[in-house]
Coordinates of N, CA and C in Angstrom, one line a residue:
X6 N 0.9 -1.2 0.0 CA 0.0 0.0 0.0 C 0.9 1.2 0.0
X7 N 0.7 2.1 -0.8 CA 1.2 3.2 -1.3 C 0.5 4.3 -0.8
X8 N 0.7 5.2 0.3 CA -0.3 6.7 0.4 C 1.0 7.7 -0.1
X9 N 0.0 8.6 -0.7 CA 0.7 9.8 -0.8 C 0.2 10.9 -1.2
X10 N -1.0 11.0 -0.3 CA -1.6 12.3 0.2 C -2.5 11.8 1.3
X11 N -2.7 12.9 2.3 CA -3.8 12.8 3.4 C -4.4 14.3 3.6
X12 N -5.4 14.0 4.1 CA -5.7 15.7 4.4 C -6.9 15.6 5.0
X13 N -7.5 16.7 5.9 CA -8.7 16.1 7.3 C -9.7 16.3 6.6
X14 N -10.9 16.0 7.0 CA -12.3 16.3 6.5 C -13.1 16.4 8.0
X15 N -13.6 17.4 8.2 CA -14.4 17.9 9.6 C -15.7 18.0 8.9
X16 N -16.6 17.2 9.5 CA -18.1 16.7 9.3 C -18.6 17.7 10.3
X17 N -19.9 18.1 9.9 CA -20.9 18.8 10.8 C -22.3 19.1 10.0
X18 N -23.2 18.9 11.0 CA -24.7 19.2 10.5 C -25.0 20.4 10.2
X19 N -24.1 21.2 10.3 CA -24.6 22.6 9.6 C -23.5 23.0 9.0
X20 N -23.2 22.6 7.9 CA -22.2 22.9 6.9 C -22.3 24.7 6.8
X21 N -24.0 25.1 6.2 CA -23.8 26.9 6.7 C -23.3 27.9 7.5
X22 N -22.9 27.3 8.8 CA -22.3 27.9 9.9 C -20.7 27.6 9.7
X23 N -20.3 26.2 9.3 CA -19.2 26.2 9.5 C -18.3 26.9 7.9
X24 N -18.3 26.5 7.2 CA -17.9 26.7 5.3 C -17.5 28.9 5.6
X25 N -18.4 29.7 6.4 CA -17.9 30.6 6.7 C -16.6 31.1 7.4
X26 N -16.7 30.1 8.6 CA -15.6 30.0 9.5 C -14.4 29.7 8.9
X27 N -14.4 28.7 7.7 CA -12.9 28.4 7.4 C -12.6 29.2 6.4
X28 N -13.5 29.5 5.6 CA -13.3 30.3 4.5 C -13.1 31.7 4.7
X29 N -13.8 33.0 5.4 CA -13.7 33.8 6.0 C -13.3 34.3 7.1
X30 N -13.3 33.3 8.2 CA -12.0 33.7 9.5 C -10.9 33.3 9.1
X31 N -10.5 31.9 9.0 CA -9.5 31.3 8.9 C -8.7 31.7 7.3
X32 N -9.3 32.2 6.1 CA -8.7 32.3 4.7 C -8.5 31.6 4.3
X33 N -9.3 30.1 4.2 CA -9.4 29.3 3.6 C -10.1 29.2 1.9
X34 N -9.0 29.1 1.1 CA -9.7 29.3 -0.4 C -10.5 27.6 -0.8
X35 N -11.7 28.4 -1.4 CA -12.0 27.2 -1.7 C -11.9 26.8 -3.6
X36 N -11.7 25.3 -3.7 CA -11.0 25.2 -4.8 C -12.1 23.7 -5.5
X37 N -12.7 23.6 -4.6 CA -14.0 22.5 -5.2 C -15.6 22.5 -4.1
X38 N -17.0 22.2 -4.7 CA -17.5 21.8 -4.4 C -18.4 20.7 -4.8
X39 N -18.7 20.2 -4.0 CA -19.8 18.9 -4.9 C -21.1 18.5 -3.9
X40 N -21.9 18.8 -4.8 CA -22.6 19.0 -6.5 C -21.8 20.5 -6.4
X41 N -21.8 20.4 -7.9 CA -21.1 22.2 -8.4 C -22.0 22.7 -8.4
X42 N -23.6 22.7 -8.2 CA -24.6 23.6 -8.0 C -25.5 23.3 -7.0
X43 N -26.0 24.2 -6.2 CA -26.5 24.1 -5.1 C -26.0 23.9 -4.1
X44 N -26.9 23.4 -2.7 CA -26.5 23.3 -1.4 C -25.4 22.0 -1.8
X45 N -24.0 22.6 -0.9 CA -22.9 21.7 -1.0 C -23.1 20.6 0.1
X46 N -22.4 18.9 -0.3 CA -22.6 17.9 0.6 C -20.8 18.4 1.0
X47 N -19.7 18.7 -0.3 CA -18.9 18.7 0.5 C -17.9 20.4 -0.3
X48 N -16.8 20.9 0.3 CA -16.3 21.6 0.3 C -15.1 21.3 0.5
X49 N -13.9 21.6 -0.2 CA -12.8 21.1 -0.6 C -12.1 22.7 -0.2
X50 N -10.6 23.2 0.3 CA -10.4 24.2 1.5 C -9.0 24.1 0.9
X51 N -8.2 25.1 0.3 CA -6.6 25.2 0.2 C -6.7 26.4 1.2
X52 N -5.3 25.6 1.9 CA -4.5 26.7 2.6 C -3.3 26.6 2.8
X53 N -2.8 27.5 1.7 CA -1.5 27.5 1.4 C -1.2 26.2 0.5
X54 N -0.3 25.3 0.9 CA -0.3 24.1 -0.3 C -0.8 22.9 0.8
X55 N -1.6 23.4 2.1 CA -2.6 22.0 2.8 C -3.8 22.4 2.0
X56 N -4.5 20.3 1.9 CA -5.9 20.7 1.4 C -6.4 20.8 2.7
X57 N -8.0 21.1 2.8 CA -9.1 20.6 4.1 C -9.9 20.7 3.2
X58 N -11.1 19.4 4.2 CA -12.3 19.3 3.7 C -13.6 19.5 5.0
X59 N -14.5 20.1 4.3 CA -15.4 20.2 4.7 C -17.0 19.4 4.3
X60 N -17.3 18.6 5.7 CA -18.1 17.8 5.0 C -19.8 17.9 5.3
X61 N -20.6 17.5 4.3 CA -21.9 17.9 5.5 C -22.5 16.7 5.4
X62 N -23.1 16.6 6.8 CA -23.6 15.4 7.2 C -25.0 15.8 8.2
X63 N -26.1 15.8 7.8 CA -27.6 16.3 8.8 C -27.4 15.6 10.0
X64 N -27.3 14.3 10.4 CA -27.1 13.6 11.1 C -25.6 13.2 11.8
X65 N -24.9 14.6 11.9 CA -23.4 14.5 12.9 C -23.8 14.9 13.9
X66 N -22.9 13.6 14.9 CA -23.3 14.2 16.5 C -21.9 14.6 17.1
X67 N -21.9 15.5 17.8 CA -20.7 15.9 18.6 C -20.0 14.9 19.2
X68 N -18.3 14.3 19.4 CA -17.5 13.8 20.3 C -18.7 13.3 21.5
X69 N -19.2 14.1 21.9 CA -19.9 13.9 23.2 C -21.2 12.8 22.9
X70 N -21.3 12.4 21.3 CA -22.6 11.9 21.4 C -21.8 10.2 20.7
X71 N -20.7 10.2 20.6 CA -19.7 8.8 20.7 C -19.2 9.0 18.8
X72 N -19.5 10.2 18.3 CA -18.7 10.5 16.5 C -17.9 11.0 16.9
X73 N -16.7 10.5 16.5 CA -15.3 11.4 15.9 C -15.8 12.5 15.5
X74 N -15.1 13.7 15.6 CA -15.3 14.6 14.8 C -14.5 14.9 13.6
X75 N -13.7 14.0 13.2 CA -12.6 14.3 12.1 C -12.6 13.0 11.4
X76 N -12.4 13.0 10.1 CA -11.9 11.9 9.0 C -10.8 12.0 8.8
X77 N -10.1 10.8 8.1 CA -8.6 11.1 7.6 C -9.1 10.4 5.9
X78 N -9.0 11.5 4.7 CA -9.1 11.1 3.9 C -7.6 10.3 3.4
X79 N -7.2 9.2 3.3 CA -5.8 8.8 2.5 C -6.0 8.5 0.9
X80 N -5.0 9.0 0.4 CA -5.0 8.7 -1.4 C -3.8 7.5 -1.3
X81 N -4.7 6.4 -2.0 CA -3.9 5.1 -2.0 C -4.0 4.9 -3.5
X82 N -2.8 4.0 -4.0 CA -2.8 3.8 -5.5 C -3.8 2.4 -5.5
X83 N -4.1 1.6 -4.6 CA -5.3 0.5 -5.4 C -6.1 0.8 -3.8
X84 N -7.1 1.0 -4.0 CA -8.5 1.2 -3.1 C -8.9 -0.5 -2.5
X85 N -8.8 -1.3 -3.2 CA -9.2 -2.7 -3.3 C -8.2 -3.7 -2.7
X86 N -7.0 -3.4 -2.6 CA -5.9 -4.1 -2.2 C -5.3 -3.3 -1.0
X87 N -5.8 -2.0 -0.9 CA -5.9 -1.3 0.9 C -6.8 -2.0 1.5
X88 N -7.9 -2.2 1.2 CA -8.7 -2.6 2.3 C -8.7 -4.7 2.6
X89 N -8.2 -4.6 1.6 CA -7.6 -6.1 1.6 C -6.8 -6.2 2.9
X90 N -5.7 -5.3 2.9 CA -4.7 -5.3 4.0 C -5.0 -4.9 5.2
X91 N -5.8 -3.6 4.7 CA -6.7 -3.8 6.8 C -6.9 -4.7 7.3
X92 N -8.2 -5.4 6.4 CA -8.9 -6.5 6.7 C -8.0 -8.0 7.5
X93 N -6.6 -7.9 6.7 CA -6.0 -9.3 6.9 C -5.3 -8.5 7.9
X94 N -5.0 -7.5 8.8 CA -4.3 -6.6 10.1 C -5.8 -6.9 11.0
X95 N -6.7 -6.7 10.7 CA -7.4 -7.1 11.8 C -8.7 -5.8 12.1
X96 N -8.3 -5.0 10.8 CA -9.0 -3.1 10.9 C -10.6 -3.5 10.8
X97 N -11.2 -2.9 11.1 CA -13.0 -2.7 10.6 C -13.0 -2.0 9.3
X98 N -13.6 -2.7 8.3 CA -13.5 -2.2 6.9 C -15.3 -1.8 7.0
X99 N -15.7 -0.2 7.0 CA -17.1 0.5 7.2 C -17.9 -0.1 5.7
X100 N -16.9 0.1 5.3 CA -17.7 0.8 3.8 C -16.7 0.1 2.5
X101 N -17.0 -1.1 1.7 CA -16.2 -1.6 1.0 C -16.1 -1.0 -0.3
X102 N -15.1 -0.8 -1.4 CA -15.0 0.1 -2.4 C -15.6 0.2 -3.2
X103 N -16.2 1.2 -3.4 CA -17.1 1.8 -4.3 C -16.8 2.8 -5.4
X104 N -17.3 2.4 -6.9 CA -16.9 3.8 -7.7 C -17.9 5.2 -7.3
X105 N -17.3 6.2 -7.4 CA -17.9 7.6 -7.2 C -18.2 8.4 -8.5
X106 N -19.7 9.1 -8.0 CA -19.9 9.9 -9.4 C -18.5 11.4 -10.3
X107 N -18.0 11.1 -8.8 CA -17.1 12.4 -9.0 C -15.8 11.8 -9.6
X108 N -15.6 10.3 -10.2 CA -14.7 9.5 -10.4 C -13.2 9.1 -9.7
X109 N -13.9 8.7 -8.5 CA -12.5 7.9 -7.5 C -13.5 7.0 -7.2
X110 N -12.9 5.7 -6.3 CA -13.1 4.7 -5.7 C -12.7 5.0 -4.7
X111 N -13.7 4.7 -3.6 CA -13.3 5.0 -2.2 C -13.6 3.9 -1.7
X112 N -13.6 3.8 -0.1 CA -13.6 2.8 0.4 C -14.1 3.2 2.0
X113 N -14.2 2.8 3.4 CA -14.2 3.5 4.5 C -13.8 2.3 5.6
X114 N -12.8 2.9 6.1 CA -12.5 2.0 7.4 C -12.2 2.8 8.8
X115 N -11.8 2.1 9.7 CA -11.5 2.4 10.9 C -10.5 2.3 11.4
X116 N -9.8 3.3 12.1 CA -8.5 3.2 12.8 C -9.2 2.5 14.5
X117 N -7.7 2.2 15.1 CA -8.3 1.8 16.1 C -9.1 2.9 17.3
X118 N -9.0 3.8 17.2 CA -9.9 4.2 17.9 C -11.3 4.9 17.7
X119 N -11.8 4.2 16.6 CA -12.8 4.3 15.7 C -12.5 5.8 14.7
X120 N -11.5 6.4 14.7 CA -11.5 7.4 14.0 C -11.9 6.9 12.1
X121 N -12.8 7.9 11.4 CA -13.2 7.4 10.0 C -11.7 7.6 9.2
X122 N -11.2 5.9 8.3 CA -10.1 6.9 7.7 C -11.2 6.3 6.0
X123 N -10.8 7.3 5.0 CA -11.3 7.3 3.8 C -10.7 6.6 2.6
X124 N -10.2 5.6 2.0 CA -9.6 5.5 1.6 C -9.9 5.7 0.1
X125 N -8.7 6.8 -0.7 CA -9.4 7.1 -2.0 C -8.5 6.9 -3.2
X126 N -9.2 6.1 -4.1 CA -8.1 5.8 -5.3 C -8.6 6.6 -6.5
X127 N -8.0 7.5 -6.5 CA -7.8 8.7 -7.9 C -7.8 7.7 -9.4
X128 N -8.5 8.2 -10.0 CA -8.5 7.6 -11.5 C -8.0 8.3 -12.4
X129 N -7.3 9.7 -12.2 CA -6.8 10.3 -13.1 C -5.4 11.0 -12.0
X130 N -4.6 11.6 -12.7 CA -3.7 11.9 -12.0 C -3.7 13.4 -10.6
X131 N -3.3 13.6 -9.8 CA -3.3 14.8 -9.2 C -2.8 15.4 -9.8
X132 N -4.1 16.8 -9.7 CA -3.7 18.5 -9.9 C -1.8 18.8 -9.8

């Protein structure tokens, strides 16, 4: 297994309260969303040469209600042969690989302290 990119994704039920905060306090440019029209599910955040992501989820509960509040997206070169290797380490594989409309194959697992890690295989090269 090959990573070579990571970058966070902070989920919250009110994507409109937060998407200001990073973008307008903090100077967060933003450089994608998806859907490209309408209310965004996610928001993609350069700062400086870090990415972040912003994610929206109606149903995020606070640390306090037993959700992480953070993902780790990882960019792996085979999506299918990561989760292979969790699985045979002993990981919880959430969510087995899937193609996406936005064209990657992702995948969802768990670190050991249930933190969400994402695992995502690019079909075309990075920006």
């Amino acid at each position: 297994m090959t990573v070579d990119d990571v970058f966070p994704i902070v989920t919250s039920a009110d994507l409109d309260r937060m998407l200001p905060f990073y973008r307008d306090v903090l100077g967060g440019e933003v450089h994608y969303q998806f859907p490209p029209e309408g209310p965004p599910a996610y928001v993609g955040l350069r700062f400086g040469s870090a990415s972040f992501g912003l994610g929206h989820d109606p149903g995020h509960k606070r640390p306090d209600g037993g959700t992480p509040p953070i993902a780790l997206w990882l960019y792996v070169d085979d999506c299918d042969a990561s989760v292979e290797r969790i699985r045979a380490a002993g990981g919880r594989i959430v969510e087995e690989p899937a193609d996406q409309p936005w064209g990657e194959r992702i995948a969802r697992a768990e670190d050991p302290d249930g933190n969400q890690l994402i695992l995502g295989q690019r079909t075309t090269p990075p920006d």
